[in-house]
mmCIF file of C-alpha atoms and ligand atoms in Angstrom:
data_model
loop_
_atom_site.group_PDB
_atom_site.id
_atom_site.type_symbol
_atom_site.label_atom_id
_atom_site.label_comp_id
_atom_site.label_asym_id
_atom_site.label_seq_id
_atom_site.Cartn_x
_atom_site.Cartn_y
_atom_site.Cartn_z
ATOM 1 C CA MET A 1 16.833 15.092 -1.040
ATOM 2 C CA ASN A 2 14.334 16.047 1.681
ATOM 3 C CA ILE A 3 11.298 13.777 1.346
ATOM 4 C CA VAL A 4 7.894 13.983 3.005
ATOM 5 C CA VAL A 5 6.346 10.520 3.161
ATOM 6 C CA THR A 6 2.666 10.515 4.102
ATOM 7 C CA GLY A 7 1.133 7.315 5.467
ATOM 8 C CA GLY A 8 4.624 6.052 6.259
ATOM 9 C CA ALA A 9 3.527 4.048 9.318
ATOM 10 C CA GLY A 10 1.452 1.702 7.149
ATOM 11 C CA PHE A 11 2.541 -1.373 5.250
ATOM 12 C CA ILE A 12 4.140 -0.092 2.023
ATOM 13 C CA GLY A 13 5.098 3.380 3.323
ATOM 14 C CA SER A 14 7.125 1.916 6.214
ATOM 15 C CA HIS A 15 9.018 -0.392 3.839
ATOM 16 C CA PHE A 16 9.677 2.591 1.558
ATOM 17 C CA ILE A 17 11.086 4.687 4.421
ATOM 18 C CA LYS A 18 13.402 1.837 5.522
ATOM 19 C CA HIS A 19 14.479 1.292 1.907
ATOM 20 C CA ILE A 20 15.406 4.974 1.432
ATOM 21 C CA LEU A 21 17.216 5.292 4.784
ATOM 22 C CA ARG A 22 19.226 2.103 4.128
ATOM 23 C CA LYS A 23 20.159 3.044 0.576
ATOM 24 C CA TYR A 24 20.914 6.775 0.672
ATOM 25 C CA SER A 25 22.928 8.762 3.185
ATOM 26 C CA GLY A 26 22.077 12.429 3.636
ATOM 27 C CA TYR A 27 18.397 12.069 2.625
ATOM 28 C CA LYS A 28 15.979 13.465 5.213
ATOM 29 C CA ILE A 29 12.580 11.856 5.691
ATOM 30 C CA LEU A 30 9.557 13.382 7.391
ATOM 31 C CA ASN A 31 6.824 10.799 7.965
ATOM 32 C CA ILE A 32 3.351 12.317 8.409
ATOM 33 C CA ASP A 33 0.823 9.709 9.472
ATOM 34 C CA LYS A 34 -2.537 10.004 11.234
ATOM 35 C CA LEU A 35 -2.044 6.570 12.812
ATOM 36 C CA THR A 36 -5.390 5.116 11.892
ATOM 37 C CA TYR A 37 -6.009 1.471 12.785
ATOM 38 C CA ALA A 38 -3.604 0.609 9.910
ATOM 39 C CA GLY A 39 -0.682 2.797 10.992
ATOM 40 C CA ASN A 40 1.805 1.084 13.271
ATOM 41 C CA PRO A 41 4.925 2.819 14.647
ATOM 42 C CA GLU A 42 6.409 -0.628 15.364
ATOM 43 C CA ASN A 43 6.903 -0.955 11.592
ATOM 44 C CA LEU A 44 9.544 1.772 11.885
ATOM 45 C CA GLU A 45 11.491 0.755 14.997
ATOM 46 C CA GLU A 46 14.645 0.506 12.866
ATOM 47 C CA ALA A 47 14.302 4.189 11.815
ATOM 48 C CA GLU A 48 13.344 5.693 15.172
ATOM 49 C CA ASP A 49 16.864 6.704 16.268
ATOM 50 C CA ASN A 50 18.025 7.742 12.816
ATOM 51 C CA PRO A 51 18.764 11.520 12.892
ATOM 52 C CA ASP A 52 17.554 11.757 9.270
ATOM 53 C CA TYR A 53 14.073 10.495 10.229
ATOM 54 C CA THR A 54 11.269 12.564 11.791
ATOM 55 C CA PHE A 55 7.730 11.449 12.621
ATOM 56 C CA VAL A 56 4.705 13.725 12.943
ATOM 57 C CA LYS A 57 1.291 12.312 13.849
ATOM 58 C CA GLU A 58 -1.100 14.295 11.686
ATOM 59 C CA ASP A 59 -3.985 13.971 9.242
ATOM 60 C CA ILE A 60 -3.220 14.889 5.617
ATOM 61 C CA CYS A 61 -6.587 16.653 5.627
ATOM 62 C CA SER A 62 -5.263 19.232 8.167
ATOM 63 C CA LYS A 63 -3.888 21.621 5.574
ATOM 64 C CA ARG A 64 -2.774 24.481 7.846
ATOM 65 C CA ILE A 65 -0.714 22.201 10.073
ATOM 66 C CA ILE A 66 0.761 20.169 7.226
ATOM 67 C CA GLU A 67 1.898 23.238 5.280
ATOM 68 C CA LYS A 68 3.910 24.357 8.310
ATOM 69 C CA VAL A 69 5.546 21.025 9.099
ATOM 70 C CA VAL A 70 6.675 20.392 5.521
ATOM 71 C CA GLU A 71 8.714 23.607 5.311
ATOM 72 C CA GLY A 72 12.262 22.790 4.134
ATOM 73 C CA TYR A 73 11.236 19.632 2.250
ATOM 74 C CA ASP A 74 11.206 19.330 -1.564
ATOM 75 C CA VAL A 75 9.327 16.146 -2.411
ATOM 76 C CA ILE A 76 6.066 14.525 -1.251
ATOM 77 C CA VAL A 77 5.412 10.810 -1.723
ATOM 78 C CA ASN A 78 1.774 10.236 -0.772
ATOM 79 C CA PHE A 79 1.042 6.748 0.550
ATOM 80 C CA ALA A 80 -1.607 7.947 3.026
ATOM 81 C CA ALA A 81 -4.956 6.376 2.243
ATOM 82 C CA GLU A 82 -7.743 4.225 3.482
ATOM 83 C CA SER A 83 -6.691 1.109 1.599
ATOM 84 C CA HIS A 84 -9.041 -1.809 2.269
ATOM 85 C CA VAL A 85 -11.792 -2.528 -0.285
ATOM 86 C CA ASP A 86 -14.134 -4.324 2.150
ATOM 87 C CA ARG A 87 -14.045 -1.357 4.546
ATOM 88 C CA SER A 88 -14.838 1.004 1.654
ATOM 89 C CA ILE A 89 -17.954 -1.032 0.902
ATOM 90 C CA GLU A 90 -19.066 -0.766 4.559
ATOM 91 C CA GLU A 91 -18.067 2.880 5.197
ATOM 92 C CA PRO A 92 -17.119 4.813 2.057
ATOM 93 C CA GLU A 93 -17.063 8.345 3.471
ATOM 94 C CA VAL A 94 -13.632 8.280 5.091
ATOM 95 C CA PHE A 95 -12.218 7.019 1.768
ATOM 96 C CA LEU A 96 -13.403 10.179 0.046
ATOM 97 C CA LYS A 97 -12.074 12.345 2.867
ATOM 98 C CA THR A 98 -8.576 10.880 3.000
ATOM 99 C CA ASP A 99 -8.001 9.521 -0.491
ATOM 100 C CA VAL A 100 -9.542 12.444 -2.399
ATOM 101 C CA MET A 101 -9.555 15.505 -0.109
ATOM 102 C CA GLY A 102 -6.265 14.543 1.535
ATOM 103 C CA THR A 103 -4.631 14.278 -1.889
ATOM 104 C CA PHE A 104 -6.153 17.632 -2.871
ATOM 105 C CA ASN A 105 -4.632 19.278 0.241
ATOM 106 C CA LEU A 106 -1.189 17.881 -0.502
ATOM 107 C CA LEU A 107 -1.385 19.041 -4.124
ATOM 108 C CA GLU A 108 -2.357 22.552 -3.000
ATOM 109 C CA ILE A 109 0.564 22.614 -0.561
ATOM 110 C CA CYS A 110 2.972 21.462 -3.284
ATOM 111 C CA ARG A 111 1.643 24.035 -5.721
ATOM 112 C CA THR A 112 1.856 27.011 -3.366
ATOM 113 C CA ALA A 113 5.153 26.032 -1.719
ATOM 114 C CA GLY A 114 6.877 25.125 -5.014
ATOM 115 C CA PHE A 115 7.737 21.491 -4.306
ATOM 116 C CA LYS A 116 10.117 19.824 -6.804
ATOM 117 C CA LYS A 117 8.128 16.588 -7.063
ATOM 118 C CA TYR A 118 4.822 15.062 -5.968
ATOM 119 C CA ILE A 119 4.394 11.290 -6.266
ATOM 120 C CA GLN A 120 0.929 9.799 -5.888
ATOM 121 C CA ILE A 121 0.875 6.167 -4.787
ATOM 122 C CA SER A 122 -2.053 4.783 -6.719
ATOM 123 C CA THR A 123 -3.208 1.319 -7.679
ATOM 124 C CA ASP A 124 -3.948 -1.043 -10.573
ATOM 125 C CA GLU A 125 -7.519 -1.176 -9.213
ATOM 126 C CA THR A 126 -8.251 2.202 -10.845
ATOM 127 C CA TYR A 127 -8.352 0.435 -14.268
ATOM 128 C CA GLY A 128 -11.057 -1.913 -13.003
ATOM 129 C CA SER A 129 -11.454 -5.556 -13.848
ATOM 130 C CA ALA A 130 -9.548 -6.959 -16.852
ATOM 131 C CA GLY A 131 -11.229 -9.436 -19.177
ATOM 132 C CA GLY A 132 -9.457 -12.661 -20.179
ATOM 133 C CA GLY A 133 -6.368 -11.807 -22.242
ATOM 134 C CA GLU A 134 -6.729 -8.073 -21.505
ATOM 135 C CA THR A 135 -3.817 -6.135 -19.922
ATOM 136 C CA PHE A 136 -4.000 -2.436 -19.072
ATOM 137 C CA SER A 137 -1.291 0.087 -19.894
ATOM 138 C CA GLU A 138 -0.840 3.578 -18.454
ATOM 139 C CA GLU A 139 -3.019 4.885 -21.311
ATOM 140 C CA SER A 140 -5.982 2.620 -20.499
ATOM 141 C CA PRO A 141 -9.140 4.364 -19.250
ATOM 142 C CA LEU A 142 -9.985 4.399 -15.538
ATOM 143 C CA ASN A 143 -12.946 2.175 -14.692
ATOM 144 C CA PRO A 144 -13.050 1.647 -10.909
ATOM 145 C CA SER A 145 -15.578 -0.727 -9.325
ATOM 146 C CA ASN A 146 -15.752 0.064 -5.603
ATOM 147 C CA PRO A 147 -15.622 3.182 -3.382
ATOM 148 C CA TYR A 148 -11.921 2.585 -2.599
ATOM 149 C CA SER A 149 -10.804 2.352 -6.223
ATOM 150 C CA ALA A 150 -13.178 5.156 -7.243
ATOM 151 C CA SER A 151 -11.615 7.442 -4.609
ATOM 152 C CA LYS A 152 -8.108 6.494 -5.804
ATOM 153 C CA ALA A 153 -9.121 7.142 -9.438
ATOM 154 C CA ALA A 154 -10.585 10.537 -8.471
ATOM 155 C CA ALA A 155 -7.303 11.402 -6.746
ATOM 156 C CA ASP A 156 -5.321 10.375 -9.842
ATOM 157 C CA LEU A 157 -7.414 12.677 -12.035
ATOM 158 C CA LEU A 158 -6.787 15.559 -9.625
ATOM 159 C CA VAL A 159 -3.048 14.863 -9.699
ATOM 160 C CA LEU A 160 -3.031 14.874 -13.506
ATOM 161 C CA SER A 161 -5.031 18.117 -13.550
ATOM 162 C CA TYR A 162 -2.354 19.771 -11.383
ATOM 163 C CA SER A 163 0.266 18.646 -13.865
ATOM 164 C CA LYS A 164 -1.643 20.039 -16.841
ATOM 165 C CA THR A 165 -2.986 23.249 -15.263
ATOM 166 C CA TYR A 166 -0.242 24.302 -12.851
ATOM 167 C CA LYS A 167 2.706 22.393 -14.362
ATOM 168 C CA LEU A 168 3.227 20.710 -10.987
ATOM 169 C CA PRO A 169 5.990 18.064 -11.414
ATOM 170 C CA VAL A 170 3.997 14.953 -10.568
ATOM 171 C CA ASN A 171 4.180 11.197 -11.099
ATOM 172 C CA ILE A 172 1.621 8.501 -10.419
ATOM 173 C CA ALA A 173 2.716 4.963 -9.456
ATOM 174 C CA ARG A 174 0.062 2.279 -10.024
ATOM 175 C CA SER A 175 1.128 -1.026 -8.533
ATOM 176 C CA THR A 176 -0.466 -4.433 -8.323
ATOM 177 C CA ASN A 177 -1.262 -6.252 -5.040
ATOM 178 C CA ASN A 178 1.634 -5.967 -2.615
ATOM 179 C CA TYR A 179 2.484 -8.631 -0.046
ATOM 180 C CA GLY A 180 5.258 -9.075 2.518
ATOM 181 C CA PRO A 181 6.052 -8.571 6.217
ATOM 182 C CA ASN A 182 4.103 -5.978 8.247
ATOM 183 C CA GLN A 183 0.916 -6.095 6.140
ATOM 184 C CA TYR A 184 -2.179 -5.523 8.260
ATOM 185 C CA PRO A 185 -3.897 -8.888 8.768
ATOM 186 C CA GLU A 186 -7.191 -7.862 7.177
ATOM 187 C CA LYS A 187 -5.692 -8.250 3.689
ATOM 188 C CA PHE A 188 -5.869 -11.602 1.897
ATOM 189 C CA ILE A 189 -2.340 -13.005 2.347
ATOM 190 C CA PRO A 190 -1.651 -11.962 5.966
ATOM 191 C CA LEU A 191 -5.219 -12.884 6.982
ATOM 192 C CA PHE A 192 -4.874 -16.365 5.486
ATOM 193 C CA VAL A 193 -1.345 -16.868 6.863
ATOM 194 C CA THR A 194 -2.233 -15.828 10.429
ATOM 195 C CA ASN A 195 -5.546 -17.743 10.400
ATOM 196 C CA ALA A 196 -3.771 -20.865 9.132
ATOM 197 C CA ILE A 197 -1.095 -20.538 11.849
ATOM 198 C CA GLU A 198 -3.945 -20.476 14.399
ATOM 199 C CA ASP A 199 -5.846 -23.314 12.641
ATOM 200 C CA LYS A 200 -8.748 -20.949 11.927
ATOM 201 C CA PRO A 201 -10.814 -21.077 8.695
ATOM 202 C CA LEU A 202 -9.546 -19.231 5.598
ATOM 203 C CA PRO A 203 -12.580 -17.329 4.197
ATOM 204 C CA LEU A 204 -12.259 -17.553 0.407
ATOM 205 C CA TYR A 205 -14.628 -15.211 -1.425
ATOM 206 C CA GLY A 206 -16.894 -16.632 -4.166
ATOM 207 C CA ASP A 207 -15.395 -19.370 -6.336
ATOM 208 C CA GLY A 208 -11.803 -18.420 -5.406
ATOM 209 C CA LYS A 209 -10.926 -17.856 -9.064
ATOM 210 C CA ASN A 210 -10.438 -14.090 -8.920
ATOM 211 C CA VAL A 211 -6.963 -13.225 -10.146
ATOM 212 C CA ARG A 212 -4.515 -10.825 -8.524
ATOM 213 C CA ASP A 213 -0.944 -10.006 -9.630
ATOM 214 C CA TRP A 214 1.305 -10.360 -6.571
ATOM 215 C CA LEU A 215 4.222 -7.947 -6.088
ATOM 216 C CA PHE A 216 6.697 -8.314 -3.211
ATOM 217 C CA VAL A 217 6.589 -5.053 -1.241
ATOM 218 C CA GLU A 218 10.346 -4.382 -1.506
ATOM 219 C CA ASP A 219 10.154 -4.669 -5.301
ATOM 220 C CA ASN A 220 7.431 -2.009 -5.246
ATOM 221 C CA CYS A 221 9.589 0.252 -3.042
ATOM 222 C CA ARG A 222 12.488 -0.075 -5.488
ATOM 223 C CA GLY A 223 10.079 0.872 -8.273
ATOM 224 C CA ILE A 224 8.913 4.000 -6.434
ATOM 225 C CA ASP A 225 12.571 4.875 -5.785
ATOM 226 C CA VAL A 226 13.236 4.625 -9.548
ATOM 227 C CA ILE A 227 10.252 6.894 -10.276
ATOM 228 C CA LEU A 228 11.493 9.370 -7.646
ATOM 229 C CA HIS A 229 14.912 9.600 -9.259
ATOM 230 C CA LYS A 230 14.188 8.992 -12.954
ATOM 231 C CA GLY A 231 10.457 9.560 -13.491
ATOM 232 C CA ILE A 232 9.545 12.055 -16.178
ATOM 233 C CA ASP A 233 7.290 14.833 -14.881
ATOM 234 C CA GLY A 234 3.608 14.261 -15.618
ATOM 235 C CA GLU A 235 4.005 10.520 -16.305
ATOM 236 C CA ILE A 236 2.153 7.543 -14.858
ATOM 237 C CA TYR A 237 4.107 4.325 -14.198
ATOM 238 C CA ASN A 238 2.547 0.898 -13.679
ATOM 239 C CA ILE A 239 4.460 -1.444 -11.329
ATOM 240 C CA ALA A 240 3.507 -5.094 -11.844
ATOM 241 C CA GLY A 241 4.562 -8.253 -10.033
ATOM 242 C CA GLU A 242 4.073 -10.378 -13.154
ATOM 243 C CA ASN A 243 2.653 -13.098 -10.907
ATOM 244 C CA GLU A 244 -1.021 -13.381 -11.827
ATOM 245 C CA ARG A 245 -2.613 -16.160 -9.790
ATOM 246 C CA GLU A 246 -6.107 -17.236 -8.778
ATOM 247 C CA ASN A 247 -6.829 -16.702 -5.060
ATOM 248 C CA ILE A 248 -7.325 -20.452 -4.578
ATOM 249 C CA PHE A 249 -3.750 -21.025 -5.800
ATOM 250 C CA ILE A 250 -2.372 -18.603 -3.180
ATOM 251 C CA ALA A 251 -4.537 -20.124 -0.441
ATOM 252 C CA LYS A 252 -3.202 -23.609 -1.242
ATOM 253 C CA LYS A 253 0.419 -22.345 -1.329
ATOM 254 C CA ILE A 254 -0.006 -20.808 2.131
ATOM 255 C CA ILE A 255 -1.425 -24.096 3.435
ATOM 256 C CA GLU A 256 1.532 -25.948 1.867
ATOM 257 C CA CYS A 257 4.127 -23.553 3.357
ATOM 258 C CA LEU A 258 2.611 -24.046 6.822
ATOM 259 C CA ASP A 259 2.049 -27.796 6.408
ATOM 260 C CA LYS A 260 -1.661 -27.443 7.276
ATOM 261 C CA SER A 261 -4.793 -29.074 5.849
ATOM 262 C CA GLU A 262 -6.670 -27.692 2.809
ATOM 263 C CA GLN A 263 -9.814 -28.359 4.878
ATOM 264 C CA LEU A 264 -9.118 -24.962 6.470
ATOM 265 C CA ILE A 265 -10.156 -23.234 3.202
ATOM 266 C CA LYS A 266 -13.814 -22.190 3.579
ATOM 267 C CA PRO A 267 -15.680 -20.721 0.570
ATOM 268 C CA VAL A 268 -17.781 -17.748 1.750
ATOM 269 C CA LYS A 269 -20.173 -15.207 0.173
ATOM 270 C CA ASP A 270 -18.510 -13.116 -2.531
ATOM 271 C CA ARG A 271 -17.479 -9.462 -2.084
ATOM 272 C CA PRO A 272 -20.016 -7.124 -3.791
ATOM 273 C CA GLY A 273 -18.603 -5.715 -7.049
ATOM 274 C CA HIS A 274 -15.629 -8.079 -6.742
ATOM 275 C CA ASP A 275 -13.184 -7.384 -9.610
ATOM 276 C CA ARG A 276 -12.452 -10.651 -11.399
ATOM 277 C CA ARG A 277 -8.930 -9.965 -12.514
ATOM 278 C CA TYR A 278 -6.259 -7.257 -12.327
ATOM 279 C CA SER A 279 -3.661 -7.138 -15.061
ATOM 280 C CA ILE A 280 -1.283 -4.335 -16.009
ATOM 281 C CA SER A 281 1.792 -4.023 -18.219
ATOM 282 C CA CYS A 282 4.936 -2.441 -16.795
ATOM 283 C CA GLY A 283 7.175 -1.936 -19.845
ATOM 284 C CA LYS A 284 7.349 1.796 -19.159
ATOM 285 C CA ILE A 285 9.058 1.491 -15.760
ATOM 286 C CA LYS A 286 11.220 -1.346 -17.095
ATOM 287 C CA GLY A 287 12.473 1.271 -19.567
ATOM 288 C CA LEU A 288 13.814 3.179 -16.517
ATOM 289 C CA GLY A 289 15.791 0.103 -15.421
ATOM 290 C CA TRP A 290 13.371 -1.552 -12.938
ATOM 291 C CA LYS A 291 12.077 -5.111 -12.876
ATOM 292 C CA PRO A 292 10.531 -7.294 -10.161
ATOM 293 C CA GLU A 293 13.283 -9.343 -8.503
ATOM 294 C CA VAL A 294 11.599 -11.506 -5.854
ATOM 295 C CA SER A 295 9.833 -14.606 -7.181
ATOM 296 C CA LEU A 296 6.384 -15.422 -5.812
ATOM 297 C CA GLU A 297 7.751 -18.675 -4.370
ATOM 298 C CA ASP A 298 10.556 -16.888 -2.436
ATOM 299 C CA GLY A 299 8.390 -13.913 -1.453
ATOM 300 C CA LEU A 300 5.606 -16.104 -0.078
ATOM 301 C CA ARG A 301 8.030 -18.281 1.918
ATOM 302 C CA LEU A 302 9.709 -15.196 3.363
ATOM 303 C CA THR A 303 6.320 -13.664 4.224
ATOM 304 C CA VAL A 304 4.955 -16.823 5.844
ATOM 305 C CA ASP A 305 8.203 -17.172 7.853
ATOM 306 C CA TRP A 306 7.947 -13.540 8.994
ATOM 307 C CA TYR A 307 4.403 -14.023 10.334
ATOM 308 C CA LYS A 308 5.471 -17.306 11.964
ATOM 309 C CA THR A 309 8.352 -15.598 13.758
ATOM 310 C CA HIS A 310 6.558 -12.318 14.637
ATOM 311 C CA PRO A 311 3.371 -13.386 16.453
ATOM 312 C CA GLN A 312 3.859 -10.452 18.849
ATOM 313 C CA TRP A 313 3.290 -8.074 15.884
ATOM 314 C CA TRP A 314 0.009 -9.523 14.609
ATOM 315 C CA LYS A 315 -1.551 -11.235 17.638
ATOM 316 C CA LYS A 316 -2.196 -7.969 19.436
ATOM 317 C CA ILE A 317 -3.698 -6.475 16.256
ATOM 318 C CA LYS A 318 -6.058 -9.397 15.837
ATOM 319 C CA SER A 319 -7.031 -9.425 19.521
ATOM 320 C CA GLY A 320 -7.836 -5.683 19.610
ATOM 321 C CA GLU A 321 -5.131 -5.089 22.250
ATOM 322 C CA PHE A 322 -3.286 -2.950 19.718
ATOM 323 C CA LEU A 323 -6.032 -0.310 19.612
ATOM 324 C CA GLU A 324 -5.935 -0.006 23.396
ATOM 325 C CA TYR A 325 -2.163 0.488 23.293
ATOM 326 C CA TYR A 326 -2.668 3.202 20.699
ATOM 327 C CA LYS A 327 -5.177 5.158 22.682
ATOM 328 C CA LYS A 328 -2.643 5.320 25.544
ATOM 329 C CA HIS A 329 0.484 6.188 23.564
ATOM 330 C CA TYR A 330 -0.444 8.147 20.480
ATOM 331 C CA LYS A 331 -3.597 10.191 21.061
HETATM 332 P P1 LIG B 401 -2.065 0.779 4.823
HETATM 333 O O1 LIG B 401 -3.538 0.799 5.064
HETATM 334 O O2 LIG B 401 -1.239 -0.320 5.374
HETATM 335 O O3 LIG B 401 -1.428 2.145 5.346
HETATM 336 C C1 LIG B 401 -2.031 3.390 5.164
HETATM 337 C C2 LIG B 401 -1.331 4.389 6.082
HETATM 338 O O4 LIG B 401 -1.928 5.684 5.870
HETATM 339 C C3 LIG B 401 -1.521 4.067 7.571
HETATM 340 O O5 LIG B 401 -0.288 4.221 8.245
HETATM 341 C C4 LIG B 401 -2.529 5.101 8.046
HETATM 342 O O6 LIG B 401 -2.386 5.456 9.415
HETATM 343 C C5 LIG B 401 -2.209 6.270 7.127
HETATM 344 N N1 LIG B 401 -3.344 7.192 6.955
HETATM 345 C C6 LIG B 401 -4.633 6.862 6.661
HETATM 346 N N2 LIG B 401 -5.375 7.977 6.605
HETATM 347 C C7 LIG B 401 -4.543 9.021 6.839
HETATM 348 C C8 LIG B 401 -4.723 10.436 6.898
HETATM 349 N N3 LIG B 401 -5.934 10.989 6.713
HETATM 350 N N4 LIG B 401 -3.661 11.218 7.159
HETATM 351 C C9 LIG B 401 -2.418 10.662 7.355
HETATM 352 N N5 LIG B 401 -2.200 9.347 7.336
HETATM 353 C C10 LIG B 401 -3.245 8.530 7.073
HETATM 354 O O7 LIG B 401 -1.915 0.881 3.245
HETATM 355 P P2 LIG B 401 -0.833 0.238 2.272
HETATM 356 O O8 LIG B 401 -1.283 -1.108 1.891
HETATM 357 O O9 LIG B 401 0.520 0.449 2.842
HETATM 358 O O10 LIG B 401 -1.043 1.189 1.000
HETATM 359 C C11 LIG B 401 -0.305 2.399 0.885
HETATM 360 C C12 LIG B 401 -0.717 3.079 -0.392
HETATM 361 O O11 LIG B 401 -0.493 2.220 -1.505
HETATM 362 C C13 LIG B 401 -2.196 3.453 -0.458
HETATM 363 O O12 LIG B 401 -2.312 4.716 -1.076
HETATM 364 C C14 LIG B 401 -2.823 2.374 -1.333
HETATM 365 O O13 LIG B 401 -3.932 2.879 -2.021
HETATM 366 C C15 LIG B 401 -1.678 2.066 -2.267
HETATM 367 N N6 LIG B 401 -1.626 0.689 -2.829
HETATM 368 C C16 LIG B 401 -1.644 -0.394 -1.998
HETATM 369 C C17 LIG B 401 -1.519 -1.672 -2.533
HETATM 370 C C18 LIG B 401 -1.516 -2.900 -1.676
HETATM 371 O O14 LIG B 401 -1.526 -4.006 -2.220
HETATM 372 N N7 LIG B 401 -1.486 -2.801 -0.352
HETATM 373 C C19 LIG B 401 -1.373 -1.843 -3.922
HETATM 374 C C20 LIG B 401 -1.381 -0.705 -4.750
HETATM 375 C C21 LIG B 401 -1.483 0.552 -4.161
HETATM 376 O O1 LIG B 402 -4.598 -4.280 -6.576
HETATM 377 C C1 LIG B 402 -4.076 -3.379 -5.640
HETATM 378 C C2 LIG B 402 -4.993 -3.345 -4.435
HETATM 379 O O2 LIG B 402 -4.800 -4.579 -3.760
HETATM 380 C C3 LIG B 402 -4.707 -2.179 -3.501
HETATM 381 O O3 LIG B 402 -4.993 -0.979 -4.172
HETATM 382 C C4 LIG B 402 -5.552 -2.272 -2.234
HETATM 383 O O4 LIG B 402 -5.174 -1.257 -1.322
HETATM 384 C C5 LIG B 402 -5.304 -3.623 -1.589
HETATM 385 O O5 LIG B 402 -6.158 -3.774 -0.459
HETATM 386 C C6 LIG B 402 -5.550 -4.745 -2.579
HETATM 387 O O6 LIG B 402 -6.966 -4.856 -2.924
HETATM 388 P P1 LIG B 402 -7.650 -6.299 -3.109
HETATM 389 O O7 LIG B 402 -9.092 -6.158 -2.890
HETATM 390 O O8 LIG B 402 -7.161 -6.942 -4.349
HETATM 391 O O9 LIG B 402 -6.913 -7.040 -1.878
HETATM 392 P P2 LIG B 402 -7.474 -7.988 -0.695
HETATM 393 O O10 LIG B 402 -6.273 -8.420 0.061
HETATM 394 O O11 LIG B 402 -8.590 -7.371 0.061
HETATM 395 O O12 LIG B 402 -8.058 -9.215 -1.517
HETATM 396 C C7 LIG B 402 -7.260 -9.928 -2.448
HETATM 397 C C8 LIG B 402 -8.149 -10.990 -3.104
HETATM 398 O O13 LIG B 402 -8.507 -11.958 -2.112
HETATM 399 C C9 LIG B 402 -9.453 -10.430 -3.639
HETATM 400 O O14 LIG B 402 -9.808 -11.115 -4.823
HETATM 401 C C10 LIG B 402 -10.463 -10.733 -2.547
HETATM 402 C C11 LIG B 402 -9.928 -12.029 -1.953
HETATM 403 N N1 LIG B 402 -10.197 -12.206 -0.507
HETATM 404 C C12 LIG B 402 -9.856 -11.201 0.335
HETATM 405 C C13 LIG B 402 -10.107 -11.313 1.682
HETATM 406 C C14 LIG B 402 -9.749 -10.178 2.650
HETATM 407 C C15 LIG B 402 -10.758 -13.401 -0.046
HETATM 408 O O15 LIG B 402 -11.044 -14.326 -0.827
HETATM 409 N N2 LIG B 402 -10.996 -13.520 1.291
HETATM 410 C C16 LIG B 402 -10.703 -12.513 2.181
HETATM 411 O O16 LIG B 402 -10.953 -12.687 3.407
#
């Protein structure tokens, strides 16, 4: 299989590339990534010398260039996105450009070049906030709350329209909150872990009782692999961690793992439009033989240990040194 992975220098995409290269021999991977602030080639050091791996620094919105570089490939897995909710509240425009127009470009390329499969990496956030006792299935309506999730929902609708209108062989993967090594330290878990390591305050939004369902990143990658190989064309698959926890619970676990004081947890002003709870069912992908394998306890310990032992990865990101390095090496 010859796979184009877009956004492969980011958190989940880089784990997916390493997963595929470790598991399958003879698969070729082309990683197309714009290297925004969130893209980090260091995430892929292990793949760099692999003859089956190629990297191209490009924007998925640059249709003419992308359609040339993807010649000879049969599948696109689209991870490329602006992915952080707080940034989407501050500056929504780039979310529409990348998450909607970028997806549109890739769909057009797939349609005209006759790709065998297009997989859209989407999110449980497209269903919006779940009430107490409510759990969304793949058939539930989309009800996004912020510019990020609205742009992801718009992209999903475009993907489904290409399936219905052009019979493009697509799948959509909607996962819950991922966590694990190499996650950019603006997201909740890596921000709290790295702040706690440095004895800095942990800014907990609102009352800390918002619920997220935590999925270890490698479990998600195995799920996407299953969809790639067994997914039925046109179908959406939810991928859940089955670990719904209040944010305050996770914050306290991180403190416990690092043997720090709970005094570090600082309640701060809530995020506007903050979804109270995400909850999805994943029986459909379980029917293809997948289930989450890493417990929250093990996954959190492994993640905390990774950040403890890789300060060189996150300290330069947090200090801004990383962006300087970028300008020199990748522009
Ligand atoms: P990330 O922000 O870590 O990585 C995004 C990657 O996309 C970066 O490498 C960035 O450089 C690249 N990129 C951004 N704009 C681009 C463009 N215009 N052209 C090419 N590359 C571009 O994100 P992530 O957390 O790894 O998320 C990956 C995907 O999974 C996203 O589509 C996101 O919506 C989805 N998702 C994430 C989570 C989560 O918990 N992190 C959960 C469900 C779904
Ligand atoms: O549910 C899947 C989504 O999960 C993905 O689609 C998004 O790309 C990803 O960013 C993530 O969105 P969230 O908004 O759920 O993740 P975030 O890490 O930003 O926040 C998780 C929870 O923690 C949320 O309830 C807000 C809270 N939070 C977050 C930050 C950054 C805090 O309390 N303090 C913080 O500083």
